[in-house]
Structures are given as C-alpha cells and as structure tokens.
Amino acid sequence: MSQTIEAPRTPARANRSSGTNWEKWGWIYMRASGVLLIVLIFGHLFMNLMVGDGVSAIDFAFVGGKWSDPFWQVWDGLMLWLALIHGGNGMRTLVNDYAHSRGMRGTLKIAILVAVVVLLVLGTLVIFTFDPCPAGSPADLLPSICKGL
Ligand code: HEM
C-alpha cells in the first residue's frame, strides 16, 4: 500500500502581495535566533558541565548562586525567550505544512501559542524572582546555603 505525502512547503494560504511579509520575518527570526542560541546553549553547557567541578557541582545552591547574578539571569532569560519563540514558530511551520483541515490547524496553533505564553511567563518569573532563602520560612525547609543569612 502506498501513500502520497504532499510537498511540505505547500502554503496553507495563498501569499498576499501587500503588507508586512510575516513569513519572511519568521524565516529570518529562525536563522538569527539559531545563531544566538548556539552561543547561549553552548555557553550554558560549558559553564554548567565543564568549568570547576563540572556536572557533580550542580545542586540547588549552584542554581541559586547563578540566579543571584544579573548576568546569568539575563543569559538564561534570553535562552528561554529565544528558544521558546523559535520552537513555537517552528511548530507553527510544521502544523501549517502537515495539518490538513483549517479547524485542526487553528486548534493546534492556539495550543502552541498558549503553551509558549504560559511557559514564558512562568519561566521569566522563576528566573527573575527566584529567592533561595525566602524570609520567614521554617529553618528545616531551607537549604544549608541560607544558614547565617
Ligand atoms: C543550537 C540551537 C539551534 C539552532 C542553530 C536552530 C536552527 C534552526 C533553523 C535554521 C531552523 C529552520 C529550518 C527550516 O526552516 O527548514 C529551525 C527549525 C526548528 N527549530 Fe531550531 N535551532 C536551534 C534550537 C532549537 C530549540 C532549542 C528548539 C526547541 C525549543 C528548536 C525547535 C525547532 C523547530 C520545532 C523547528 C521547525 C522544524 C522544521 O521547520 O522542520 N530549535 N531551527
């Protein structure tokens, strides 16, 4: 039994000739964010896995220490935003290429948008409001790095 698969680049809608070409800007964004992500992701892996004691040094205090430094907060925030929008836009492309019905395409793209927005809000809050030693917490629930603070 053979099955014919439609050419993956078949557009879901006819191209419009006027106005902003969002598909072009999406295409450029995928390449530009890809280049930045190479630097951010490999920098992240290098600092976490190779510098100092490497992977065995990663624990709650390691993460708490990194997120008390604005440099790593911005680094991780950029990684989060660039990768999530890159991944969401890439999934949008796949849905446009492979989902057959208009209703299914709309549903899947709304689900992707909701997932991206929820993860961006939660991730950004975690990175920028993280407090390893929240005031007023019971001492037995706090990590050892909080002793004496
Ligand atoms: C080193 C980092 C990365 C680089 C250099 C990179 C590069 C690219 C490029 C150039 C494309 C466009 C391909 C095309 O249009 O044919 C793409 C597509 C895509 N990327 Fe990334 N990417 C990276 C990381 C990620 C991450 C972290 C995610 C997930 C969050 C992701 C998810 C996707 C998806 C879902 C697509 C669409 C696949 C398709 O069109 O067939 N990528 N990537």
mmCIF file of C-alpha atoms and ligand atoms in Angstrom:
data_model
loop_
_atom_site.group_PDB
_atom_site.id
_atom_site.type_symbol
_atom_site.label_atom_id
_atom_site.label_comp_id
_atom_site.label_asym_id
_atom_site.label_seq_id
_atom_site.Cartn_x
_atom_site.Cartn_y
_atom_site.Cartn_z
ATOM 1 C CA MET A 1 0.000 0.000 0.000
ATOM 2 C CA SER A 2 1.456 3.369 -0.926
ATOM 3 C CA GLN A 3 0.588 6.789 0.418
ATOM 4 C CA THR A 4 1.263 10.145 -1.223
ATOM 5 C CA ILE A 5 2.657 12.842 1.074
ATOM 6 C CA GLU A 6 2.019 16.426 -0.012
ATOM 7 C CA ALA A 7 5.086 18.597 -0.660
ATOM 8 C CA PRO A 8 5.946 20.002 2.828
ATOM 9 C CA ARG A 9 6.304 23.626 1.636
ATOM 10 C CA THR A 10 2.766 23.847 0.187
ATOM 11 C CA PRO A 11 1.406 27.113 1.681
ATOM 12 C CA ALA A 12 -1.812 26.892 3.721
ATOM 13 C CA ARG A 13 -2.960 30.211 2.259
ATOM 14 C CA ALA A 14 -2.160 31.992 -0.991
ATOM 15 C CA ASN A 15 0.645 34.530 -0.490
ATOM 16 C CA ARG A 16 -0.551 38.119 -0.095
ATOM 17 C CA SER A 17 1.187 40.668 -2.267
ATOM 18 C CA SER A 18 0.952 43.717 0.069
ATOM 19 C CA GLY A 19 1.581 44.436 3.778
ATOM 20 C CA THR A 20 4.213 43.027 6.124
ATOM 21 C CA ASN A 21 5.570 39.675 4.993
ATOM 22 C CA TRP A 22 5.408 37.898 8.382
ATOM 23 C CA GLU A 23 6.522 34.576 6.888
ATOM 24 C CA LYS A 24 9.723 36.236 5.692
ATOM 25 C CA TRP A 25 10.362 37.759 9.139
ATOM 26 C CA GLY A 26 9.615 34.374 10.748
ATOM 27 C CA TRP A 27 12.130 32.757 8.382
ATOM 28 C CA ILE A 28 14.758 35.379 9.289
ATOM 29 C CA TYR A 29 13.974 35.012 13.022
ATOM 30 C CA MET A 30 14.608 31.232 12.861
ATOM 31 C CA ARG A 31 18.104 31.826 11.416
ATOM 32 C CA ALA A 32 19.019 34.784 13.661
ATOM 33 C CA SER A 33 17.772 33.104 16.858
ATOM 34 C CA GLY A 34 19.516 29.875 15.774
ATOM 35 C CA VAL A 35 22.886 31.667 15.629
ATOM 36 C CA LEU A 36 22.354 33.314 19.046
ATOM 37 C CA LEU A 37 21.123 30.019 20.536
ATOM 38 C CA ILE A 38 24.346 28.250 19.511
ATOM 39 C CA VAL A 39 26.313 30.773 21.626
ATOM 40 C CA LEU A 40 23.819 30.767 24.537
ATOM 41 C CA ILE A 41 23.285 26.981 24.699
ATOM 42 C CA PHE A 42 26.948 26.001 24.345
ATOM 43 C CA GLY A 43 27.980 28.739 26.816
ATOM 44 C CA HIS A 44 25.370 27.385 29.230
ATOM 45 C CA LEU A 45 26.552 23.771 28.803
ATOM 46 C CA PHE A 46 30.221 24.770 29.122
ATOM 47 C CA MET A 47 29.671 26.745 32.360
ATOM 48 C CA ASN A 48 27.421 24.089 33.931
ATOM 49 C CA LEU A 49 29.191 20.893 32.875
ATOM 50 C CA MET A 50 32.864 21.677 32.317
ATOM 51 C CA VAL A 51 34.027 24.623 34.432
ATOM 52 C CA GLY A 52 35.121 23.879 38.037
ATOM 53 C CA ASP A 53 33.758 20.584 39.425
ATOM 54 C CA GLY A 54 31.524 20.170 36.372
ATOM 55 C CA VAL A 55 28.269 18.285 36.481
ATOM 56 C CA SER A 56 28.827 16.986 40.035
ATOM 57 C CA ALA A 57 28.662 20.583 41.347
ATOM 58 C CA ILE A 58 25.073 21.113 40.138
ATOM 59 C CA ASP A 59 22.619 21.312 43.018
ATOM 60 C CA PHE A 60 20.099 23.762 44.479
ATOM 61 C CA ALA A 61 22.870 26.074 45.747
ATOM 62 C CA PHE A 62 24.526 26.122 42.290
ATOM 63 C CA VAL A 63 21.286 27.262 40.642
ATOM 64 C CA GLY A 64 20.538 29.693 43.499
ATOM 65 C CA GLY A 65 24.035 31.179 43.113
ATOM 66 C CA LYS A 66 23.703 31.615 39.347
ATOM 67 C CA TRP A 67 20.303 33.287 39.599
ATOM 68 C CA SER A 68 21.549 35.767 42.175
ATOM 69 C CA ASP A 69 23.802 37.189 39.419
ATOM 70 C CA PRO A 70 22.054 39.536 36.926
ATOM 71 C CA PHE A 71 24.418 38.344 34.150
ATOM 72 C CA TRP A 72 23.132 34.741 34.349
ATOM 73 C CA GLN A 73 19.548 35.912 34.846
ATOM 74 C CA VAL A 74 19.745 37.800 31.522
ATOM 75 C CA TRP A 75 21.622 34.884 29.852
ATOM 76 C CA ASP A 76 19.013 32.326 30.941
ATOM 77 C CA GLY A 77 16.148 34.739 30.206
ATOM 78 C CA LEU A 78 17.436 35.239 26.643
ATOM 79 C CA MET A 79 17.824 31.477 26.201
ATOM 80 C CA LEU A 80 14.242 30.955 27.421
ATOM 81 C CA TRP A 81 12.663 33.628 25.196
ATOM 82 C CA LEU A 82 14.676 32.940 22.044
ATOM 83 C CA ALA A 83 14.311 29.129 22.261
ATOM 84 C CA LEU A 84 10.598 29.142 23.146
ATOM 85 C CA ILE A 85 9.628 31.562 20.375
ATOM 86 C CA HIS A 86 11.947 29.658 17.984
ATOM 87 C CA GLY A 87 10.401 26.301 18.971
ATOM 88 C CA GLY A 88 6.831 27.691 18.872
ATOM 89 C CA ASN A 89 7.343 29.270 15.453
ATOM 90 C CA GLY A 90 8.978 26.067 14.186
ATOM 91 C CA MET A 91 5.999 24.021 15.410
ATOM 92 C CA ARG A 92 3.668 26.525 13.696
ATOM 93 C CA THR A 93 5.525 25.814 10.436
ATOM 94 C CA LEU A 94 5.099 22.067 10.921
ATOM 95 C CA VAL A 95 1.369 22.483 11.643
ATOM 96 C CA ASN A 96 0.916 24.637 8.504
ATOM 97 C CA ASP A 97 2.791 22.031 6.469
ATOM 98 C CA TYR A 98 1.100 18.879 7.740
ATOM 99 C CA ALA A 99 -2.318 19.551 9.390
ATOM 100 C CA HIS A 100 -4.951 19.097 6.685
ATOM 101 C CA SER A 101 -8.091 20.794 7.944
ATOM 102 C CA ARG A 102 -8.392 24.500 8.715
ATOM 103 C CA GLY A 103 -10.014 23.722 12.100
ATOM 104 C CA MET A 104 -7.206 21.389 13.140
ATOM 105 C CA ARG A 105 -4.563 23.917 12.081
ATOM 106 C CA GLY A 106 -6.269 26.665 14.124
ATOM 107 C CA THR A 107 -6.673 24.440 17.204
ATOM 108 C CA LEU A 108 -3.064 23.255 17.144
ATOM 109 C CA LYS A 109 -1.686 26.761 16.646
ATOM 110 C CA ILE A 110 -3.759 28.139 19.540
ATOM 111 C CA ALA A 111 -2.482 25.265 21.734
ATOM 112 C CA ILE A 112 1.126 26.125 20.735
ATOM 113 C CA LEU A 113 0.560 29.833 21.453
ATOM 114 C CA VAL A 114 -0.939 29.103 24.888
ATOM 115 C CA ALA A 115 1.941 26.740 25.781
ATOM 116 C CA VAL A 116 4.553 29.308 24.677
ATOM 117 C CA VAL A 117 2.925 32.203 26.579
ATOM 118 C CA VAL A 118 2.399 30.165 29.796
ATOM 119 C CA LEU A 119 5.998 28.864 29.751
ATOM 120 C CA LEU A 120 7.423 32.333 29.003
ATOM 121 C CA VAL A 121 5.513 33.903 31.916
ATOM 122 C CA LEU A 122 6.357 31.100 34.386
ATOM 123 C CA GLY A 123 9.994 30.802 33.270
ATOM 124 C CA THR A 124 10.598 34.547 33.404
ATOM 125 C CA LEU A 125 9.047 34.756 36.880
ATOM 126 C CA VAL A 126 11.217 31.875 38.117
ATOM 127 C CA ILE A 127 14.450 33.371 36.735
ATOM 128 C CA PHE A 128 13.872 36.921 37.941
ATOM 129 C CA THR A 129 12.056 36.391 41.271
ATOM 130 C CA PHE A 130 13.931 33.281 42.481
ATOM 131 C CA ASP A 131 14.867 33.558 46.160
ATOM 132 C CA PRO A 132 16.694 30.516 47.601
ATOM 133 C CA CYS A 133 16.200 31.767 51.164
ATOM 134 C CA PRO A 134 12.680 33.241 51.438
ATOM 135 C CA ALA A 135 12.278 35.288 54.631
ATOM 136 C CA GLY A 136 10.112 33.711 57.324
ATOM 137 C CA SER A 137 10.453 30.099 56.074
ATOM 138 C CA PRO A 138 10.912 27.313 58.689
ATOM 139 C CA ALA A 139 14.666 26.689 59.140
ATOM 140 C CA ASP A 140 14.334 22.922 58.458
ATOM 141 C CA LEU A 141 12.920 23.632 54.995
ATOM 142 C CA LEU A 142 15.773 25.940 53.930
ATOM 143 C CA PRO A 143 18.940 24.717 52.166
ATOM 144 C CA SER A 144 22.258 24.905 54.031
ATOM 145 C CA ILE A 145 23.430 27.927 51.998
ATOM 146 C CA CYS A 146 20.801 30.036 53.820
ATOM 147 C CA LYS A 147 22.303 29.430 57.282
ATOM 148 C CA GLY A 148 23.518 32.642 58.855
ATOM 149 C CA LEU A 149 21.707 34.926 56.402
HETATM 150 C C1 HEM B 1 21.672 25.485 18.569
HETATM 151 C C2 HEM B 1 20.444 25.923 18.569
HETATM 152 C C3 HEM B 1 19.506 25.891 17.359
HETATM 153 C C4 HEM B 1 19.741 26.177 16.056
HETATM 154 C C5 HEM B 1 21.066 26.591 15.401
HETATM 155 C C6 HEM B 1 18.483 26.017 15.331
HETATM 156 C C7 HEM B 1 18.287 26.281 13.969
HETATM 157 C C8 HEM B 1 17.090 26.126 13.300
HETATM 158 C C9 HEM B 1 16.814 26.547 11.935
HETATM 159 C C10 HEM B 1 17.790 27.234 10.986
HETATM 160 C C11 HEM B 1 15.524 26.185 11.640
HETATM 161 C C12 HEM B 1 14.753 26.409 10.331
HETATM 162 C C13 HEM B 1 14.729 25.141 9.494
HETATM 163 C C14 HEM B 1 13.869 25.307 8.230
HETATM 164 O O1 HEM B 1 13.160 26.306 8.092
HETATM 165 O O2 HEM B 1 13.911 24.400 7.404
HETATM 166 C C15 HEM B 1 14.990 25.517 12.812
HETATM 167 C C16 HEM B 1 13.733 24.966 12.887
HETATM 168 C C17 HEM B 1 13.153 24.493 14.040
HETATM 169 N N1 HEM B 1 13.698 24.513 15.303
HETATM 170 FE FE1 HEM B 1 15.587 25.080 15.749
HETATM 171 N N2 HEM B 1 17.533 25.610 16.214
HETATM 172 C C18 HEM B 1 18.105 25.530 17.476
HETATM 173 C C19 HEM B 1 17.487 25.193 18.671
HETATM 174 C C20 HEM B 1 16.154 24.805 18.779
HETATM 175 C C21 HEM B 1 15.475 24.570 20.044
HETATM 176 C C22 HEM B 1 16.118 24.715 21.451
HETATM 177 C C23 HEM B 1 14.202 24.191 19.728
HETATM 178 C C24 HEM B 1 13.060 23.814 20.655
HETATM 179 C C25 HEM B 1 12.692 24.644 21.630
HETATM 180 C C26 HEM B 1 14.072 24.184 18.275
HETATM 181 C C27 HEM B 1 12.937 23.830 17.559
HETATM 182 C C28 HEM B 1 12.784 23.967 16.180
HETATM 183 C C29 HEM B 1 11.604 23.555 15.439
HETATM 184 C C30 HEM B 1 10.344 22.886 16.022
HETATM 185 C C31 HEM B 1 11.840 23.879 14.097
HETATM 186 C C32 HEM B 1 10.910 23.641 12.892
HETATM 187 C C33 HEM B 1 11.383 22.420 12.145
HETATM 188 C C34 HEM B 1 11.002 22.457 10.667
HETATM 189 O O3 HEM B 1 10.662 23.522 10.116
HETATM 190 O O4 HEM B 1 11.124 21.397 10.044
HETATM 191 N N3 HEM B 1 15.288 24.565 17.736
HETATM 192 N N4 HEM B 1 15.954 25.504 13.811
#
